CSV table of C-alpha atoms and ligand atoms in Angstrom, one decimal:
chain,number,residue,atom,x,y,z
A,9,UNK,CA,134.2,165.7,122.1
A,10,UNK,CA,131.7,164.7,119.4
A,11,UNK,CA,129.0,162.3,119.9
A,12,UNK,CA,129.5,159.0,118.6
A,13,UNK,CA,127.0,159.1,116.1
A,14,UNK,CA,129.4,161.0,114.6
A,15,UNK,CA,133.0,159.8,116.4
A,16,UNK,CA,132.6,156.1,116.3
A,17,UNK,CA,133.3,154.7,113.1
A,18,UNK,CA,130.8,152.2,112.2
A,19,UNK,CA,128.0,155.0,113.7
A,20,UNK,CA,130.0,157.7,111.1
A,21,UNK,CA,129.2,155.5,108.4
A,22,UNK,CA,125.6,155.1,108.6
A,23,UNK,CA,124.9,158.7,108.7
A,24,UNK,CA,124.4,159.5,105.0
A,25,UNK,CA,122.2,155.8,104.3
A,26,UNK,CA,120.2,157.0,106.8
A,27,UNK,CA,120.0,161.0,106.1
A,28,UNK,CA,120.1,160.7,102.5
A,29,UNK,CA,117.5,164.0,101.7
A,30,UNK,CA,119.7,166.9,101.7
A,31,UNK,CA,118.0,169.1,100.1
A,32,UNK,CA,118.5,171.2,103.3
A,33,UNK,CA,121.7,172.1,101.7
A,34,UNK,CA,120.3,173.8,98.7
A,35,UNK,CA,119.8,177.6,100.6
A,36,UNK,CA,123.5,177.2,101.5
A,37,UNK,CA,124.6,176.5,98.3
A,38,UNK,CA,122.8,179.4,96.6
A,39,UNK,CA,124.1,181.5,99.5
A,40,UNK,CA,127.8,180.6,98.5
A,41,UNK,CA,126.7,182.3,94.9
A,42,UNK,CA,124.4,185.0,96.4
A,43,UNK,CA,127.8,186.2,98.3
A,44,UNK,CA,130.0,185.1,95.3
A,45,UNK,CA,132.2,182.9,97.6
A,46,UNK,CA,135.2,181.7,96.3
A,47,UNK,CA,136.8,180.2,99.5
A,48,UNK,CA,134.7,178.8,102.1
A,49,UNK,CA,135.1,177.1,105.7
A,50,UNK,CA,132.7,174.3,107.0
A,51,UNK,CA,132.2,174.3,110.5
A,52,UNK,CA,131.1,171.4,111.4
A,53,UNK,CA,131.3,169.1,108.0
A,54,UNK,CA,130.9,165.8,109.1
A,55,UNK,CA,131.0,163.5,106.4
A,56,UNK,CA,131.5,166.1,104.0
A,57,UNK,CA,128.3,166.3,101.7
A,58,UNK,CA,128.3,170.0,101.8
A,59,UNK,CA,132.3,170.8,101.4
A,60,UNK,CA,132.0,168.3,98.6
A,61,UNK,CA,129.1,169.8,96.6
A,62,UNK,CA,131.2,173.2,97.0
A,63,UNK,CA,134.6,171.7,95.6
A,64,UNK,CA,132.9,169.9,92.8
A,65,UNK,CA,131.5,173.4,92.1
A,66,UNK,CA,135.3,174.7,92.0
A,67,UNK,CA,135.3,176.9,95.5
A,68,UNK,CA,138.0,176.1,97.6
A,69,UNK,CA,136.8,174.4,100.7
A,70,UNK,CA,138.0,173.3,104.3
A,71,UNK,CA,136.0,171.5,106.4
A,72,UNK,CA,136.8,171.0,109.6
A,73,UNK,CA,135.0,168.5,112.5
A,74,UNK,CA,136.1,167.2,116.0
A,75,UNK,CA,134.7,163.8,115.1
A,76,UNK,CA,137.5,161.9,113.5
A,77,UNK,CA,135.5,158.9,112.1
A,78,UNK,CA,133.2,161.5,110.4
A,79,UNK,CA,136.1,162.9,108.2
A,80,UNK,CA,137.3,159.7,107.4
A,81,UNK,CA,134.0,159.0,105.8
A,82,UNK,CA,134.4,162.8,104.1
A,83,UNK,CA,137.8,162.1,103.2
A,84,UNK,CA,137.2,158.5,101.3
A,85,UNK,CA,134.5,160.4,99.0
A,86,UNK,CA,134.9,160.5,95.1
A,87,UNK,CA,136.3,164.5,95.1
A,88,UNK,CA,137.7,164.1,98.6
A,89,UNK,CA,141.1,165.2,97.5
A,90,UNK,CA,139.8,168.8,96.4
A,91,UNK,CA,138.5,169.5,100.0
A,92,UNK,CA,141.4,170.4,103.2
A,93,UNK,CA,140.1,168.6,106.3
A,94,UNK,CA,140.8,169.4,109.5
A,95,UNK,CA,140.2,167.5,112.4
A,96,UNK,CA,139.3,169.5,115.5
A,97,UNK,CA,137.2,172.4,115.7
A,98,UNK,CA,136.7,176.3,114.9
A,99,UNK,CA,139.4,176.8,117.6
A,100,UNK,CA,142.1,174.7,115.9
A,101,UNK,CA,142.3,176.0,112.6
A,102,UNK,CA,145.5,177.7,110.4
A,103,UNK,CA,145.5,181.8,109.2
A,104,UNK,CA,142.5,181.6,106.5
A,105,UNK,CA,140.9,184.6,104.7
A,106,UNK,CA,137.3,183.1,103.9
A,107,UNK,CA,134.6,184.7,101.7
A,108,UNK,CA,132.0,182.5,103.8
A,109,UNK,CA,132.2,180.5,106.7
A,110,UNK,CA,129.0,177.8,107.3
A,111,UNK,CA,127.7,175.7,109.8
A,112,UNK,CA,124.7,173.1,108.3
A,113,UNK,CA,122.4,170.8,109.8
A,114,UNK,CA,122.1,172.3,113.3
A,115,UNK,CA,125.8,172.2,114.4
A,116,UNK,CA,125.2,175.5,116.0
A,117,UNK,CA,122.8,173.8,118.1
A,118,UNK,CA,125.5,170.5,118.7
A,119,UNK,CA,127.9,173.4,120.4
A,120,UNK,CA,126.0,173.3,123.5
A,121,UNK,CA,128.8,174.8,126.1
A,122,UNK,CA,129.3,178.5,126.2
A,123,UNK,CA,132.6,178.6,126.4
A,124,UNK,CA,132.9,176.6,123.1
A,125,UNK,CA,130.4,178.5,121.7
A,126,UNK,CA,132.2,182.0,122.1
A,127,UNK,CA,135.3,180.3,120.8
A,128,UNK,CA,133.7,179.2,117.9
A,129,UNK,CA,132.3,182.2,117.0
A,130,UNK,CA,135.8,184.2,117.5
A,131,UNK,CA,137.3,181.1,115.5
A,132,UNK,CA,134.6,181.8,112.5
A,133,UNK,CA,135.3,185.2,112.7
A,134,UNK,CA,139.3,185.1,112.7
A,135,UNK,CA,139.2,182.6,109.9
A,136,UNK,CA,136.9,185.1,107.9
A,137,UNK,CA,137.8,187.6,105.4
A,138,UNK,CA,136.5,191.1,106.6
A,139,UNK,CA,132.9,191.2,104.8
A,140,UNK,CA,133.2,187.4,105.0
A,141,UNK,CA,130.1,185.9,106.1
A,142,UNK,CA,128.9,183.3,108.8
A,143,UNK,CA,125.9,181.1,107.8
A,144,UNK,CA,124.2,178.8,110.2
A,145,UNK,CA,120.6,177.7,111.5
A,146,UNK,CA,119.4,176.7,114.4
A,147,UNK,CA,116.0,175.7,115.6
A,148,UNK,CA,113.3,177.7,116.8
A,149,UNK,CA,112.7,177.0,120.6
A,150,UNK,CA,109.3,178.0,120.5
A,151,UNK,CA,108.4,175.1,117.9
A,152,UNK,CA,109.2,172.3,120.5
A,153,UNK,CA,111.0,170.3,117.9
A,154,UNK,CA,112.0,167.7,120.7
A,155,UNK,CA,108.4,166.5,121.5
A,156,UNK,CA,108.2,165.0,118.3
A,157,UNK,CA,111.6,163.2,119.0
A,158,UNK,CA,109.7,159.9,120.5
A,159,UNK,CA,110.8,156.2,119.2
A,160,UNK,CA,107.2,155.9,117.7
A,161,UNK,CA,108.1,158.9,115.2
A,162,UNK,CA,111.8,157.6,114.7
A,163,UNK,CA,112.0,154.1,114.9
A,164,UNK,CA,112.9,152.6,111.5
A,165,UNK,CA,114.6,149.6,109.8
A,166,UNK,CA,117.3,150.3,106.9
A,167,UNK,CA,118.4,148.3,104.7
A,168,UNK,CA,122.2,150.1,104.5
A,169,UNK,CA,124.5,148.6,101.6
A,170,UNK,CA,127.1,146.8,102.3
A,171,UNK,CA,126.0,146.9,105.8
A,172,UNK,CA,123.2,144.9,106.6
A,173,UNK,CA,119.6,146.0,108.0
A,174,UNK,CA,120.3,148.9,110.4
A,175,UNK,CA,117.4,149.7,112.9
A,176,UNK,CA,117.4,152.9,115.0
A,177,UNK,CA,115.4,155.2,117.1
A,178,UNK,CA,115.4,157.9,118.9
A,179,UNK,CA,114.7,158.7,122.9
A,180,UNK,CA,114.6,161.7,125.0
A,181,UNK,CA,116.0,161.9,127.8
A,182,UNK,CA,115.6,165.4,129.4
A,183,UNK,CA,114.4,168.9,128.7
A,184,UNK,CA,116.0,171.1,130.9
A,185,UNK,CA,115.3,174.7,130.2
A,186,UNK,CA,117.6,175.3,126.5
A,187,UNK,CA,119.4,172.0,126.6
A,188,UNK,CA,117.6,168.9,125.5
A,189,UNK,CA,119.4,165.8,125.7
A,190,UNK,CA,118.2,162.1,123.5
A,191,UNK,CA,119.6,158.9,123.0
A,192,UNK,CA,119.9,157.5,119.3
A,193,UNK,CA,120.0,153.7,119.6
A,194,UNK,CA,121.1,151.4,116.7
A,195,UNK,CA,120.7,147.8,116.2
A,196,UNK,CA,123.2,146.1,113.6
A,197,UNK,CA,120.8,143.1,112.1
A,198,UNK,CA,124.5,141.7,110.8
A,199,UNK,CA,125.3,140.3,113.9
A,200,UNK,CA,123.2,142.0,116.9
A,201,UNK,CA,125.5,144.5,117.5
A,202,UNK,CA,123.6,147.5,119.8
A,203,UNK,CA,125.4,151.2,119.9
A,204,UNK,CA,123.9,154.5,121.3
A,205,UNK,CA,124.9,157.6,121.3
A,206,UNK,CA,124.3,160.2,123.8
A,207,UNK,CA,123.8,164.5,122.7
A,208,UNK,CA,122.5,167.0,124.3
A,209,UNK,CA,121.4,170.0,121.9
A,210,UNK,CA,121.3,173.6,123.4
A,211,UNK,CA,118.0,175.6,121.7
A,212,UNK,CA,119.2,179.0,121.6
A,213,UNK,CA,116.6,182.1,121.2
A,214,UNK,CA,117.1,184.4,118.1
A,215,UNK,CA,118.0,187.6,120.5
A,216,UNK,CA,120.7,185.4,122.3
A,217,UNK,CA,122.4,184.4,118.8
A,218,UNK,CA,122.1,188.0,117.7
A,219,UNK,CA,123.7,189.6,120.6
A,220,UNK,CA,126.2,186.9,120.9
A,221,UNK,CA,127.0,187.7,116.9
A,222,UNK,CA,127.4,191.0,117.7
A,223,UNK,CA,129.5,190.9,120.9
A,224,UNK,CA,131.9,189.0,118.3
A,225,UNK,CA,132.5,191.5,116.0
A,226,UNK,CA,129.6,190.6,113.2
A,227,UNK,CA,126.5,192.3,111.8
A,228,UNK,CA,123.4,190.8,111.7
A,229,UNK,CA,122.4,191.4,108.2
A,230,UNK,CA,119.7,189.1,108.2
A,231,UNK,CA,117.5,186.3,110.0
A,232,UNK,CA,116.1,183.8,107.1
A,233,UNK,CA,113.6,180.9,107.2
A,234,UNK,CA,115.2,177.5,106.0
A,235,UNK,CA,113.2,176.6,102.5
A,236,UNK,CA,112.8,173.1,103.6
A,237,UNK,CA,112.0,173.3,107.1
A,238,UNK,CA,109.1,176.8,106.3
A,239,UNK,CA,108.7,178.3,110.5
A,240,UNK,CA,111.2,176.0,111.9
A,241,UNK,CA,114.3,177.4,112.0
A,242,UNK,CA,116.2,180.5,112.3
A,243,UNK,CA,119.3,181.2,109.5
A,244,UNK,CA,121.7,183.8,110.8
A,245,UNK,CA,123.3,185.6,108.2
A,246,UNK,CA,126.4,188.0,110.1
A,247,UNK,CA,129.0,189.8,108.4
A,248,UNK,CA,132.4,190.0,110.1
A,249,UNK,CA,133.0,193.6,110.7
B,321,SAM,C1,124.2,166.9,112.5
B,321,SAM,S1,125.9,166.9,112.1
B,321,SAM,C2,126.0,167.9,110.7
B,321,SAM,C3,127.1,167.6,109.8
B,321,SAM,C4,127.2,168.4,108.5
B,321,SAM,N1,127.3,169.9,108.8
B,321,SAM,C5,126.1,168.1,107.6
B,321,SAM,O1,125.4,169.1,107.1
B,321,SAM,O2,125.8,167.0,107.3
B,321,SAM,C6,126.6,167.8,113.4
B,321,SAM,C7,128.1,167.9,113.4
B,321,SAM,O3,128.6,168.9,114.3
B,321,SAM,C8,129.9,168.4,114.7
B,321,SAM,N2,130.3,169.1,115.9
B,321,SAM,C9,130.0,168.9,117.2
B,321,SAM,N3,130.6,169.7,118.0
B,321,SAM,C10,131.3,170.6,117.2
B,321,SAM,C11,132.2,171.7,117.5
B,321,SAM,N4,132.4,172.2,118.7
B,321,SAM,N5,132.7,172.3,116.4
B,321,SAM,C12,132.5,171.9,115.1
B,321,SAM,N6,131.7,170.9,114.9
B,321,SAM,C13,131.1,170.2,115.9
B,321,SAM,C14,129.7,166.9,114.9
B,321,SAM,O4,130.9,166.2,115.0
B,321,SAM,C15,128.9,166.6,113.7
B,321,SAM,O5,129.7,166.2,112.6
């Protein structure tokens, strides 16, 4: 089950007005060259903006995500024809032989339960090529990302075309040991309309991602910094064996 900032559909919608900086996406994308990837698999793709810059590149893409409303949004995109979508997740997808398998934006860290963890890494690695590879990042525990998760440092007003004045902010709600849970809250100026969505995120340490790569049949070729984000995050670059 997805959150619904992702699941329901007026929520799926605001996430690109309201995230519209990807340049977080730029060390994937020279990744795909780096490993000269021709077919690729995006865990996790939400609305699409990676799978998209990859087709309109001229890799073959699938993307799959759980939340439904997300790949609609993907799906209606100039160029969404070129990309396969599949609703579900790493578990539910057909025979593939990718050269690079991705997860962006801290999914890793949105696939809080174990047991849908493992699967997603055996699903990764199944779907992969051998020599394929599996990108993702996820945060670095020891930089306390959640502290700065307050309503002070999030709140903001949006003005969101076609949509009205959107405000949101963030809220935590616990810290328990490697799961951190927070409630987005968003206020539709339109006609008062109030959604949240709940998520809990599980901050993984980069010993417990490498042994968990390696139980699963990958090398650990190498542990990068994300470009954008210098210190913050680890990127986990494994090679299915
Ligand atoms: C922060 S968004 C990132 C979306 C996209 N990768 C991007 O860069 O914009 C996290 C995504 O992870 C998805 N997600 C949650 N649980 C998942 C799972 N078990 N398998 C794959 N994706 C999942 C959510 O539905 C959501 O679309």
């Amino acid at each position: 089950m997805a959150d619904d900032s992702f699941a329901h559909p007026r929520l799926a919608r605001l996430y690109d007005p309201l995230d519209p900086d990807r340049s977080d996406l730029d060390a994937y994308a020279l990744m795909a060259e780096e490993f000269e990837a021709c077919r690729v698999l995006d865990i996790g793709c939400g609305t699409g903006v990676f799978a998209l810059l990859l087709a309109d590149r001229g890799r073959e893409v699938v993307g799959v995500d759980p939340a439904l409303a997300s790949i609609d949004v993907a799906r209606a995109k100039p160029g969404g024809e070129r990309v396969r979508w599949i609703h579900g997740d790493a578990t539910d997808l057909p025979p593939l032989r990718v050269d690079l398998a991705t997860m962006t934006a801290n999914v890793a860290q949105a696939i809080a339960g174990p047991e849908t963890w493992h699967a997603t890494l055996r699903g990764a690695r199944e779907a992969l090529r051998p020599g394929g590879r599996l990108v993702f990042e996820t945060r670095d525990p020891a930089r306390r990302a959640w502290e700065e998760w307050t309503r002070e440092n999030s709140h903001s007003v949006d003005e969101v075309p076609g949509v009205g004045p959107v405000e949101s902010w963030v809220e935590l709600t616990e810290a328990a040991g490697p799961l951190v849970t927070f409630r987005w809250t968003y206020r539709f100026a339109a006609d008062g309309e109030v959604l949240v969505s709940d998520s809990t995120l599980r901050f993984r340490e980069r010993e417990e991602v490498e042994r968990d790569l390696r139980a699963h049949g990958y090398v650990v070729e190498d542990v990068r910094d994300a470009p954008d984000r210098p210190g913050r995050e680890f990127v986990f670059v494994a090679r299915r064996i």
